[in-house]
């Protein structure tokens, strides 16, 4: 695995609570991404970052926010978790352009 | 709106057979088409990729065929092995931020 860790790896939370997922990289790649993976939908981009403090929305950004204060860390926050946000969340990194995206091991989130 | 359509959803192939997974895209701005392989409990990993200026790319037992006029591309796995059993995702992007649009995935099972 290309120097990407995600924490926590598993989380159970209740509807309405805030949740923050962390992605940490040791590759010094410029681009970082958050995806969610759901059966029948493949992987869908939530938000991505193209540099420190530079972020943009993806396909399914509603209900999510992100922050990147350091090159190596990209945080995904669910301000008020809902059951529809139960999913597996993957972080990925890339050098950009047509560069390969390298994925982390994923975080399995269950919202009750 | 599904910009990359993938089929079949699942596939069972005997050991030694050929596995074929198809994808079709709508956005003519896409100019990079990777395939990712994902094993249970792991993040996706790049398998092989192609650009639209070539019609075929082969790496070992894996071949991508690309038809630009039809806006279709496919993955062929020759001499399929039980170790190839995984979920395969096609994807497409337009460079720069390397944002990927994924297909919905194909679960491949290779039987003995």
JSON list of C-alpha atoms in Angstrom, two decimals:
[
{"chain": "A", "resi": 1, "resn": "UNK", "atom": "CA", "xyz": [0.00, 0.00, 0.00]},
{"chain": "A", "resi": 2, "resn": "UNK", "atom": "CA", "xyz": [1.36, 3.36, -1.05]},
{"chain": "A", "resi": 3, "resn": "UNK", "atom": "CA", "xyz": [1.85, 5.17, 2.27]},
{"chain": "A", "resi": 4, "resn": "UNK", "atom": "CA", "xyz": [-1.81, 5.90, 2.97]},
{"chain": "A", "resi": 5, "resn": "UNK", "atom": "CA", "xyz": [-3.54, 5.30, 6.26]},
{"chain": "A", "resi": 6, "resn": "UNK", "atom": "CA", "xyz": [-7.13, 5.93, 7.23]},
{"chain": "A", "resi": 7, "resn": "UNK", "atom": "CA", "xyz": [-8.53, 6.25, 10.71]},
{"chain": "A", "resi": 8, "resn": "UNK", "atom": "CA", "xyz": [-10.64, 4.95, 12.19]},
{"chain": "A", "resi": 9, "resn": "UNK", "atom": "CA", "xyz": [-10.98, 1.76, 10.17]},
{"chain": "A", "resi": 10, "resn": "UNK", "atom": "CA", "xyz": [-14.41, 1.01, 11.60]},
{"chain": "A", "resi": 11, "resn": "UNK", "atom": "CA", "xyz": [-16.92, 3.27, 13.28]},
{"chain": "A", "resi": 12, "resn": "UNK", "atom": "CA", "xyz": [-20.47, 2.94, 14.54]},
{"chain": "A", "resi": 13, "resn": "UNK", "atom": "CA", "xyz": [-22.30, 6.15, 15.34]},
{"chain": "A", "resi": 14, "resn": "UNK", "atom": "CA", "xyz": [-25.79, 7.43, 15.85]},
{"chain": "A", "resi": 15, "resn": "UNK", "atom": "CA", "xyz": [-27.88, 9.65, 13.59]},
{"chain": "A", "resi": 16, "resn": "UNK", "atom": "CA", "xyz": [-27.24, 13.33, 14.21]},
{"chain": "A", "resi": 17, "resn": "UNK", "atom": "CA", "xyz": [-23.75, 13.01, 15.64]},
{"chain": "A", "resi": 18, "resn": "UNK", "atom": "CA", "xyz": [-20.70, 14.58, 13.96]},
{"chain": "A", "resi": 19, "resn": "UNK", "atom": "CA", "xyz": [-18.09, 12.24, 12.53]},
{"chain": "A", "resi": 20, "resn": "UNK", "atom": "CA", "xyz": [-14.58, 12.97, 11.26]},
{"chain": "A", "resi": 21, "resn": "UNK", "atom": "CA", "xyz": [-12.54, 10.57, 9.18]},
{"chain": "A", "resi": 22, "resn": "UNK", "atom": "CA", "xyz": [-8.83, 11.08, 8.70]},
{"chain": "A", "resi": 23, "resn": "UNK", "atom": "CA", "xyz": [-6.59, 10.28, 5.76]},
{"chain": "A", "resi": 24, "resn": "UNK", "atom": "CA", "xyz": [-2.83, 10.51, 6.18]},
{"chain": "A", "resi": 25, "resn": "UNK", "atom": "CA", "xyz": [-0.23, 10.11, 3.41]},
{"chain": "A", "resi": 26, "resn": "UNK", "atom": "CA", "xyz": [3.53, 9.88, 3.46]},
{"chain": "A", "resi": 27, "resn": "UNK", "atom": "CA", "xyz": [4.01, 10.26, -0.33]},
{"chain": "A", "resi": 28, "resn": "UNK", "atom": "CA", "xyz": [3.85, 14.06, -0.53]},
{"chain": "A", "resi": 29, "resn": "UNK", "atom": "CA", "xyz": [1.30, 13.82, -3.36]},
{"chain": "A", "resi": 30, "resn": "UNK", "atom": "CA", "xyz": [-0.49, 17.03, -4.25]},
{"chain": "A", "resi": 31, "resn": "UNK", "atom": "CA", "xyz": [-3.98, 15.61, -4.81]},
{"chain": "A", "resi": 32, "resn": "UNK", "atom": "CA", "xyz": [-6.11, 13.83, -2.25]},
{"chain": "A", "resi": 33, "resn": "UNK", "atom": "CA", "xyz": [-9.65, 12.48, -2.67]},
{"chain": "A", "resi": 34, "resn": "UNK", "atom": "CA", "xyz": [-12.51, 11.10, -0.63]},
{"chain": "A", "resi": 35, "resn": "UNK", "atom": "CA", "xyz": [-14.81, 8.50, -2.20]},
{"chain": "A", "resi": 36, "resn": "UNK", "atom": "CA", "xyz": [-17.70, 6.50, -0.88]},
{"chain": "A", "resi": 37, "resn": "UNK", "atom": "CA", "xyz": [-18.39, 2.98, -2.06]},
{"chain": "A", "resi": 38, "resn": "UNK", "atom": "CA", "xyz": [-21.89, 1.54, -2.06]},
{"chain": "A", "resi": 39, "resn": "UNK", "atom": "CA", "xyz": [-23.29, -1.59, -3.72]},
{"chain": "A", "resi": 40, "resn": "UNK", "atom": "CA", "xyz": [-24.61, -0.81, -7.18]},
{"chain": "A", "resi": 41, "resn": "UNK", "atom": "CA", "xyz": [-22.95, 2.59, -7.29]},
{"chain": "A", "resi": 42, "resn": "UNK", "atom": "CA", "xyz": [-19.25, 1.83, -7.48]},
{"chain": "A", "resi": 43, "resn": "UNK", "atom": "CA", "xyz": [-17.04, 4.57, -6.09]},
{"chain": "A", "resi": 44, "resn": "UNK", "atom": "CA", "xyz": [-18.33, 8.12, -6.06]},
{"chain": "A", "resi": 45, "resn": "UNK", "atom": "CA", "xyz": [-16.21, 11.18, -5.46]},
{"chain": "A", "resi": 46, "resn": "UNK", "atom": "CA", "xyz": [-17.24, 13.24, -2.43]},
{"chain": "A", "resi": 47, "resn": "UNK", "atom": "CA", "xyz": [-14.57, 15.97, -2.30]},
{"chain": "A", "resi": 48, "resn": "UNK", "atom": "CA", "xyz": [-11.03, 16.38, -3.42]},
{"chain": "A", "resi": 49, "resn": "UNK", "atom": "CA", "xyz": [-8.06, 18.60, -2.65]},
{"chain": "A", "resi": 50, "resn": "UNK", "atom": "CA", "xyz": [-5.46, 20.00, -5.02]},
{"chain": "A", "resi": 51, "resn": "UNK", "atom": "CA", "xyz": [-3.27, 21.54, -2.36]},
{"chain": "A", "resi": 52, "resn": "UNK", "atom": "CA", "xyz": [-3.18, 22.79, 1.21]},
{"chain": "A", "resi": 53, "resn": "UNK", "atom": "CA", "xyz": [-6.42, 24.65, 1.91]},
{"chain": "A", "resi": 54, "resn": "UNK", "atom": "CA", "xyz": [-7.54, 24.07, -1.71]},
{"chain": "A", "resi": 55, "resn": "UNK", "atom": "CA", "xyz": [-10.57, 21.82, -2.01]},
{"chain": "A", "resi": 56, "resn": "UNK", "atom": "CA", "xyz": [-13.48, 21.28, -4.37]},
{"chain": "A", "resi": 57, "resn": "UNK", "atom": "CA", "xyz": [-16.72, 19.35, -4.49]},
{"chain": "A", "resi": 58, "resn": "UNK", "atom": "CA", "xyz": [-17.24, 16.02, -6.14]},
{"chain": "A", "resi": 59, "resn": "UNK", "atom": "CA", "xyz": [-20.32, 14.18, -7.33]},
{"chain": "A", "resi": 60, "resn": "UNK", "atom": "CA", "xyz": [-21.91, 13.52, -3.91]},
{"chain": "A", "resi": 61, "resn": "UNK", "atom": "CA", "xyz": [-20.75, 16.34, -1.63]},
{"chain": "A", "resi": 62, "resn": "UNK", "atom": "CA", "xyz": [-24.02, 17.19, 0.16]},
{"chain": "A", "resi": 63, "resn": "UNK", "atom": "CA", "xyz": [-23.73, 16.57, 3.90]},
{"chain": "A", "resi": 64, "resn": "UNK", "atom": "CA", "xyz": [-19.94, 16.40, 3.84]},
{"chain": "A", "resi": 65, "resn": "UNK", "atom": "CA", "xyz": [-17.17, 18.90, 4.40]},
{"chain": "A", "resi": 66, "resn": "UNK", "atom": "CA", "xyz": [-13.40, 18.56, 4.13]},
{"chain": "A", "resi": 67, "resn": "UNK", "atom": "CA", "xyz": [-10.28, 20.29, 5.31]},
{"chain": "A", "resi": 68, "resn": "UNK", "atom": "CA", "xyz": [-6.62, 20.08, 4.43]},
{"chain": "A", "resi": 69, "resn": "UNK", "atom": "CA", "xyz": [-4.31, 22.09, 6.66]},
{"chain": "A", "resi": 70, "resn": "UNK", "atom": "CA", "xyz": [-1.19, 20.05, 5.86]},
{"chain": "A", "resi": 71, "resn": "UNK", "atom": "CA", "xyz": [-0.06, 18.25, 2.71]},
{"chain": "A", "resi": 72, "resn": "UNK", "atom": "CA", "xyz": [-0.21, 14.89, 4.43]},
{"chain": "A", "resi": 73, "resn": "UNK", "atom": "CA", "xyz": [-3.65, 15.09, 6.04]},
{"chain": "A", "resi": 74, "resn": "UNK", "atom": "CA", "xyz": [-7.13, 15.28, 4.51]},
{"chain": "A", "resi": 75, "resn": "UNK", "atom": "CA", "xyz": [-10.13, 15.21, 6.84]},
{"chain": "A", "resi": 76, "resn": "UNK", "atom": "CA", "xyz": [-13.70, 14.31, 5.91]},
{"chain": "A", "resi": 77, "resn": "UNK", "atom": "CA", "xyz": [-16.43, 15.51, 8.26]},
{"chain": "A", "resi": 78, "resn": "UNK", "atom": "CA", "xyz": [-20.04, 14.48, 8.42]},
{"chain": "A", "resi": 79, "resn": "UNK", "atom": "CA", "xyz": [-21.56, 17.40, 10.31]},
{"chain": "A", "resi": 80, "resn": "UNK", "atom": "CA", "xyz": [-24.68, 15.47, 11.33]},
{"chain": "A", "resi": 81, "resn": "UNK", "atom": "CA", "xyz": [-24.54, 11.84, 10.29]},
{"chain": "A", "resi": 82, "resn": "UNK", "atom": "CA", "xyz": [-27.55, 10.24, 8.62]},
{"chain": "A", "resi": 83, "resn": "UNK", "atom": "CA", "xyz": [-28.31, 6.59, 7.90]},
{"chain": "A", "resi": 84, "resn": "UNK", "atom": "CA", "xyz": [-27.83, 7.29, 4.17]},
{"chain": "A", "resi": 85, "resn": "UNK", "atom": "CA", "xyz": [-24.18, 8.00, 4.93]},
{"chain": "A", "resi": 86, "resn": "UNK", "atom": "CA", "xyz": [-23.60, 4.42, 6.04]},
{"chain": "A", "resi": 87, "resn": "UNK", "atom": "CA", "xyz": [-20.92, 3.35, 3.59]},
{"chain": "A", "resi": 88, "resn": "UNK", "atom": "CA", "xyz": [-17.29, 2.43, 3.08]},
{"chain": "A", "resi": 89, "resn": "UNK", "atom": "CA", "xyz": [-15.15, 5.53, 2.67]},
{"chain": "A", "resi": 90, "resn": "UNK", "atom": "CA", "xyz": [-11.91, 5.48, 0.73]},
{"chain": "A", "resi": 91, "resn": "UNK", "atom": "CA", "xyz": [-9.20, 8.07, 0.60]},
{"chain": "A", "resi": 92, "resn": "UNK", "atom": "CA", "xyz": [-6.95, 8.25, -2.45]},
{"chain": "A", "resi": 93, "resn": "UNK", "atom": "CA", "xyz": [-3.88, 10.23, -3.45]},
{"chain": "A", "resi": 94, "resn": "UNK", "atom": "CA", "xyz": [-2.41, 11.21, -6.79]},
{"chain": "A", "resi": 95, "resn": "UNK", "atom": "CA", "xyz": [0.28, 13.33, -8.33]},
{"chain": "A", "resi": 96, "resn": "UNK", "atom": "CA", "xyz": [-2.42, 14.71, -10.64]},
{"chain": "A", "resi": 97, "resn": "UNK", "atom": "CA", "xyz": [-2.86, 14.74, -14.40]},
{"chain": "A", "resi": 98, "resn": "UNK", "atom": "CA", "xyz": [-3.24, 11.18, -15.59]},
{"chain": "A", "resi": 99, "resn": "UNK", "atom": "CA", "xyz": [-1.33, 9.90, -12.61]},
{"chain": "A", "resi": 100, "resn": "UNK", "atom": "CA", "xyz": [-2.41, 6.77, -10.83]},
{"chain": "A", "resi": 101, "resn": "UNK", "atom": "CA", "xyz": [-4.71, 7.15, -7.88]},
{"chain": "A", "resi": 102, "resn": "UNK", "atom": "CA", "xyz": [-3.56, 5.12, -4.89]},
{"chain": "A", "resi": 103, "resn": "UNK", "atom": "CA", "xyz": [-6.25, 4.11, -2.46]},
{"chain": "A", "resi": 104, "resn": "UNK", "atom": "CA", "xyz": [-6.16, 3.68, 1.29]},
{"chain": "A", "resi": 105, "resn": "UNK", "atom": "CA", "xyz": [-7.58, 0.64, 3.11]},
{"chain": "A", "resi": 106, "resn": "UNK", "atom": "CA", "xyz": [-10.99, 2.22, 3.71]},
{"chain": "A", "resi": 107, "resn": "UNK", "atom": "CA", "xyz": [-13.17, 3.14, 6.69]},
{"chain": "A", "resi": 108, "resn": "UNK", "atom": "CA", "xyz": [-16.39, 1.25, 7.27]},
{"chain": "A", "resi": 109, "resn": "UNK", "atom": "CA", "xyz": [-18.98, 3.61, 8.78]},
{"chain": "A", "resi": 110, "resn": "UNK", "atom": "CA", "xyz": [-22.33, 2.50, 10.17]},
{"chain": "A", "resi": 111, "resn": "UNK", "atom": "CA", "xyz": [-24.85, 5.18, 11.13]},
{"chain": "A", "resi": 112, "resn": "UNK", "atom": "CA", "xyz": [-27.65, 3.84, 13.31]},
{"chain": "B", "resi": 1, "resn": "UNK", "atom": "CA", "xyz": [-26.37, 10.48, -14.24]},
{"chain": "B", "resi": 2, "resn": "UNK", "atom": "CA", "xyz": [-24.16, 7.47, -14.84]},
{"chain": "B", "resi": 3, "resn": "UNK", "atom": "CA", "xyz": [-21.37, 8.70, -17.08]},
{"chain": "B", "resi": 4, "resn": "UNK", "atom": "CA", "xyz": [-19.60, 5.34, -17.21]},
{"chain": "B", "resi": 5, "resn": "UNK", "atom": "CA", "xyz": [-21.78, 2.27, -17.62]},
{"chain": "B", "resi": 6, "resn": "UNK", "atom": "CA", "xyz": [-20.28, -1.11, -16.77]},
{"chain": "B", "resi": 7, "resn": "UNK", "atom": "CA", "xyz": [-21.50, -4.63, -17.47]},
{"chain": "B", "resi": 8, "resn": "UNK", "atom": "CA", "xyz": [-22.00, -7.32, -16.41]},
{"chain": "B", "resi": 9, "resn": "UNK", "atom": "CA", "xyz": [-22.62, -6.78, -12.72]},
{"chain": "B", "resi": 10, "resn": "UNK", "atom": "CA", "xyz": [-21.25, -10.24, -11.96]},
{"chain": "B", "resi": 11, "resn": "UNK", "atom": "CA", "xyz": [-19.39, -12.87, -13.92]},
{"chain": "B", "resi": 12, "resn": "UNK", "atom": "CA", "xyz": [-18.49, -16.51, -13.30]},
{"chain": "B", "resi": 13, "resn": "UNK", "atom": "CA", "xyz": [-15.71, -17.98, -15.43]},
{"chain": "B", "resi": 14, "resn": "UNK", "atom": "CA", "xyz": [-13.99, -21.34, -15.30]},
{"chain": "B", "resi": 15, "resn": "UNK", "atom": "CA", "xyz": [-10.27, -21.51, -14.67]},
{"chain": "B", "resi": 16, "resn": "UNK", "atom": "CA", "xyz": [-8.42, -21.03, -17.93]},
{"chain": "B", "resi": 17, "resn": "UNK", "atom": "CA", "xyz": [-11.30, -19.21, -19.58]},
{"chain": "B", "resi": 18, "resn": "UNK", "atom": "CA", "xyz": [-11.53, -15.63, -20.82]},
{"chain": "B", "resi": 19, "resn": "UNK", "atom": "CA", "xyz": [-13.22, -12.99, -18.68]},
{"chain": "B", "resi": 20, "resn": "UNK", "atom": "CA", "xyz": [-14.65, -9.99, -20.50]},
{"chain": "B", "resi": 21, "resn": "UNK", "atom": "CA", "xyz": [-15.96, -6.84, -18.84]},
{"chain": "B", "resi": 22, "resn": "UNK", "atom": "CA", "xyz": [-17.41, -3.97, -20.84]},
{"chain": "B", "resi": 23, "resn": "UNK", "atom": "CA", "xyz": [-17.74, -0.26, -20.24]},
{"chain": "B", "resi": 24, "resn": "UNK", "atom": "CA", "xyz": [-19.31, 2.60, -22.17]},
{"chain": "B", "resi": 25, "resn": "UNK", "atom": "CA", "xyz": [-18.88, 6.29, -21.57]},
{"chain": "B", "resi": 26, "resn": "UNK", "atom": "CA", "xyz": [-20.74, 9.43, -22.57]},
{"chain": "B", "resi": 27, "resn": "UNK", "atom": "CA", "xyz": [-18.35, 12.31, -21.96]},
{"chain": "B", "resi": 28, "resn": "UNK", "atom": "CA", "xyz": [-16.12, 12.77, -25.02]},
{"chain": "B", "resi": 29, "resn": "UNK", "atom": "CA", "xyz": [-13.75, 14.88, -22.92]},
{"chain": "B", "resi": 30, "resn": "UNK", "atom": "CA", "xyz": [-12.56, 11.74, -21.11]},
{"chain": "B", "resi": 31, "resn": "UNK", "atom": "CA", "xyz": [-9.00, 11.00, -22.21]},
{"chain": "B", "resi": 32, "resn": "UNK", "atom": "CA", "xyz": [-7.71, 8.38, -19.81]},
{"chain": "B", "resi": 33, "resn": "UNK", "atom": "CA", "xyz": [-9.33, 5.04, -19.02]},
{"chain": "B", "resi": 34, "resn": "UNK", "atom": "CA", "xyz": [-7.95, 2.96, -16.14]},
{"chain": "B", "resi": 35, "resn": "UNK", "atom": "CA", "xyz": [-9.16, -0.32, -14.73]},
{"chain": "B", "resi": 36, "resn": "UNK", "atom": "CA", "xyz": [-8.97, -0.98, -11.00]},
{"chain": "B", "resi": 37, "resn": "UNK", "atom": "CA", "xyz": [-9.01, -4.31, -9.20]},
{"chain": "B", "resi": 38, "resn": "UNK", "atom": "CA", "xyz": [-10.37, -4.63, -5.68]},
{"chain": "B", "resi": 39, "resn": "UNK", "atom": "CA", "xyz": [-10.10, -7.59, -3.33]},
{"chain": "B", "resi": 40, "resn": "UNK", "atom": "CA", "xyz": [-12.49, -7.92, -0.36]},
{"chain": "B", "resi": 41, "resn": "UNK", "atom": "CA", "xyz": [-11.56, -5.64, 2.52]},
{"chain": "B", "resi": 42, "resn": "UNK", "atom": "CA", "xyz": [-8.99, -3.74, 0.45]},
{"chain": "B", "resi": 43, "resn": "UNK", "atom": "CA", "xyz": [-8.89, -0.50, -1.47]},
{"chain": "B", "resi": 44, "resn": "UNK", "atom": "CA", "xyz": [-8.93, -0.57, -5.28]},
{"chain": "B", "resi": 45, "resn": "UNK", "atom": "CA", "xyz": [-5.59, -0.83, -7.05]},
{"chain": "B", "resi": 46, "resn": "UNK", "atom": "CA", "xyz": [-4.68, 0.17, -10.61]},
{"chain": "B", "resi": 47, "resn": "UNK", "atom": "CA", "xyz": [-4.55, -2.84, -12.92]},
{"chain": "B", "resi": 48, "resn": "UNK", "atom": "CA", "xyz": [-4.04, -1.38, -16.40]},
{"chain": "B", "resi": 49, "resn": "UNK", "atom": "CA", "xyz": [-4.89, 1.85, -18.22]},
{"chain": "B", "resi": 50, "resn": "UNK", "atom": "CA", "xyz": [-5.24, 3.15, -21.77]},
{"chain": "B", "resi": 51, "resn": "UNK", "atom": "CA", "xyz": [-5.39, 6.46, -23.60]},
{"chain": "B", "resi": 52, "resn": "UNK", "atom": "CA", "xyz": [-7.73, 6.96, -26.59]},
{"chain": "B", "resi": 53, "resn": "UNK", "atom": "CA", "xyz": [-4.92, 7.28, -29.12]},
{"chain": "B", "resi": 54, "resn": "UNK", "atom": "CA", "xyz": [-4.43, 3.50, -29.10]},
{"chain": "B", "resi": 55, "resn": "UNK", "atom": "CA", "xyz": [-6.97, 0.73, -29.70]},
{"chain": "B", "resi": 56, "resn": "UNK", "atom": "CA", "xyz": [-5.43, -1.94, -27.51]},
{"chain": "B", "resi": 57, "resn": "UNK", "atom": "CA", "xyz": [-3.05, -2.31, -24.60]},
{"chain": "B", "resi": 58, "resn": "UNK", "atom": "CA", "xyz": [-1.79, -5.60, -23.23]},
{"chain": "B", "resi": 59, "resn": "UNK", "atom": "CA", "xyz": [-0.03, -6.32, -19.96]},
{"chain": "B", "resi": 60, "resn": "UNK", "atom": "CA", "xyz": [0.48, -9.99, -19.29]},
{"chain": "B", "resi": 61, "resn": "UNK", "atom": "CA", "xyz": [-2.89, -11.73, -19.23]},
{"chain": "B", "resi": 62, "resn": "UNK", "atom": "CA", "xyz": [-4.80, -8.42, -19.11]},
{"chain": "B", "resi": 63, "resn": "UNK", "atom": "CA", "xyz": [-5.82, -6.54, -22.27]},
{"chain": "B", "resi": 64, "resn": "UNK", "atom": "CA", "xyz": [-7.82, -3.35, -22.73]},
{"chain": "B", "resi": 65, "resn": "UNK", "atom": "CA", "xyz": [-9.61, -2.91, -26.04]},
{"chain": "B", "resi": 66, "resn": "UNK", "atom": "CA", "xyz": [-10.73, 0.63, -26.86]},
{"chain": "B", "resi": 67, "resn": "UNK", "atom": "CA", "xyz": [-13.26, 1.77, -29.47]},
{"chain": "B", "resi": 68, "resn": "UNK", "atom": "CA", "xyz": [-13.26, 5.56, -29.59]},
{"chain": "B", "resi": 69, "resn": "UNK", "atom": "CA", "xyz": [-16.04, 5.92, -32.18]},
{"chain": "B", "resi": 70, "resn": "UNK", "atom": "CA", "xyz": [-18.37, 3.70, -30.15]},
{"chain": "B", "resi": 71, "resn": "UNK", "atom": "CA", "xyz": [-17.23, 5.23, -26.85]},
{"chain": "B", "resi": 72, "resn": "UNK", "atom": "CA", "xyz": [-16.65, 1.78, -25.43]},
{"chain": "B", "resi": 73, "resn": "UNK", "atom": "CA", "xyz": [-13.76, -0.04, -23.82]},
{"chain": "B", "resi": 74, "resn": "UNK", "atom": "CA", "xyz": [-13.38, -3.50, -22.38]},
{"chain": "B", "resi": 75, "resn": "UNK", "atom": "CA", "xyz": [-11.10, -5.57, -20.17]},
{"chain": "B", "resi": 76, "resn": "UNK", "atom": "CA", "xyz": [-10.13, -9.07, -21.24]},
{"chain": "B", "resi": 77, "resn": "UNK", "atom": "CA", "xyz": [-8.52, -11.44, -18.77]},
{"chain": "B", "resi": 78, "resn": "UNK", "atom": "CA", "xyz": [-6.97, -14.37, -20.59]},
{"chain": "B", "resi": 79, "resn": "UNK", "atom": "CA", "xyz": [-6.37, -17.73, -18.89]},
{"chain": "B", "resi": 80, "resn": "UNK", "atom": "CA", "xyz": [-8.41, -16.58, -15.88]},
{"chain": "B", "resi": 81, "resn": "UNK", "atom": "CA", "xyz": [-7.18, -17.88, -12.52]},
{"chain": "B", "resi": 82, "resn": "UNK", "atom": "CA", "xyz": [-8.90, -18.26, -9.13]},
{"chain": "B", "resi": 83, "resn": "UNK", "atom": "CA", "xyz": [-6.58, -15.50, -7.85]},
{"chain": "B", "resi": 84, "resn": "UNK", "atom": "CA", "xyz": [-8.24, -13.13, -10.33]},
{"chain": "B", "resi": 85, "resn": "UNK", "atom": "CA", "xyz": [-11.48, -13.40, -8.36]},
{"chain": "B", "resi": 86, "resn": "UNK", "atom": "CA", "xyz": [-12.15, -9.80, -7.35]},
{"chain": "B", "resi": 87, "resn": "UNK", "atom": "CA", "xyz": [-14.27, -6.80, -8.20]},
{"chain": "B", "resi": 88, "resn": "UNK", "atom": "CA", "xyz": [-13.19, -4.84, -11.25]},
{"chain": "B", "resi": 89, "resn": "UNK", "atom": "CA", "xyz": [-13.99, -1.19, -11.89]},
{"chain": "B", "resi": 90, "resn": "UNK", "atom": "CA", "xyz": [-13.55, 0.72, -15.09]},
{"chain": "B", "resi": 91, "resn": "UNK", "atom": "CA", "xyz": [-13.02, 4.45, -14.80]},
{"chain": "B", "resi": 92, "resn": "UNK", "atom": "CA", "xyz": [-12.42, 7.56, -16.87]},
{"chain": "B", "resi": 93, "resn": "UNK", "atom": "CA", "xyz": [-11.00, 11.01, -16.32]},
{"chain": "B", "resi": 94, "resn": "UNK", "atom": "CA", "xyz": [-10.04, 14.21, -18.07]},
{"chain": "B", "resi": 95, "resn": "UNK", "atom": "CA", "xyz": [-6.65, 14.81, -16.52]},
{"chain": "B", "resi": 96, "resn": "UNK", "atom": "CA", "xyz": [-5.57, 17.87, -14.54]},
{"chain": "B", "resi": 97, "resn": "UNK", "atom": "CA", "xyz": [-7.08, 17.03, -11.14]},
{"chain": "B", "resi": 98, "resn": "UNK", "atom": "CA", "xyz": [-7.18, 13.36, -12.09]},
{"chain": "B", "resi": 99, "resn": "UNK", "atom": "CA", "xyz": [-10.78, 13.10, -10.94]},
{"chain": "B", "resi": 100, "resn": "UNK", "atom": "CA", "xyz": [-12.04, 9.65, -11.78]},
{"chain": "B", "resi": 101, "resn": "UNK", "atom": "CA", "xyz": [-15.57, 8.68, -12.75]},
{"chain": "B", "resi": 102, "resn": "UNK", "atom": "CA", "xyz": [-16.06, 5.00, -11.94]},
{"chain": "B", "resi": 103, "resn": "UNK", "atom": "CA", "xyz": [-18.32, 2.33, -13.36]},
{"chain": "B", "resi": 104, "resn": "UNK", "atom": "CA", "xyz": [-20.49, 0.38, -10.94]},
{"chain": "B", "resi": 105, "resn": "UNK", "atom": "CA", "xyz": [-18.16, -2.62, -10.78]},
{"chain": "B", "resi": 106, "resn": "UNK", "atom": "CA", "xyz": [-18.12, -6.27, -11.87]},
{"chain": "B", "resi": 107, "resn": "UNK", "atom": "CA", "xyz": [-17.68, -9.06, -9.38]},
{"chain": "B", "resi": 108, "resn": "UNK", "atom": "CA", "xyz": [-15.64, -11.79, -11.05]},
{"chain": "B", "resi": 109, "resn": "UNK", "atom": "CA", "xyz": [-15.52, -15.32, -9.71]},
{"chain": "B", "resi": 110, "resn": "UNK", "atom": "CA", "xyz": [-13.14, -17.79, -11.30]},
{"chain": "B", "resi": 111, "resn": "UNK", "atom": "CA", "xyz": [-14.05, -21.37, -10.49]},
{"chain": "B", "resi": 112, "resn": "UNK", "atom": "CA", "xyz": [-11.80, -24.44, -10.53]}
]
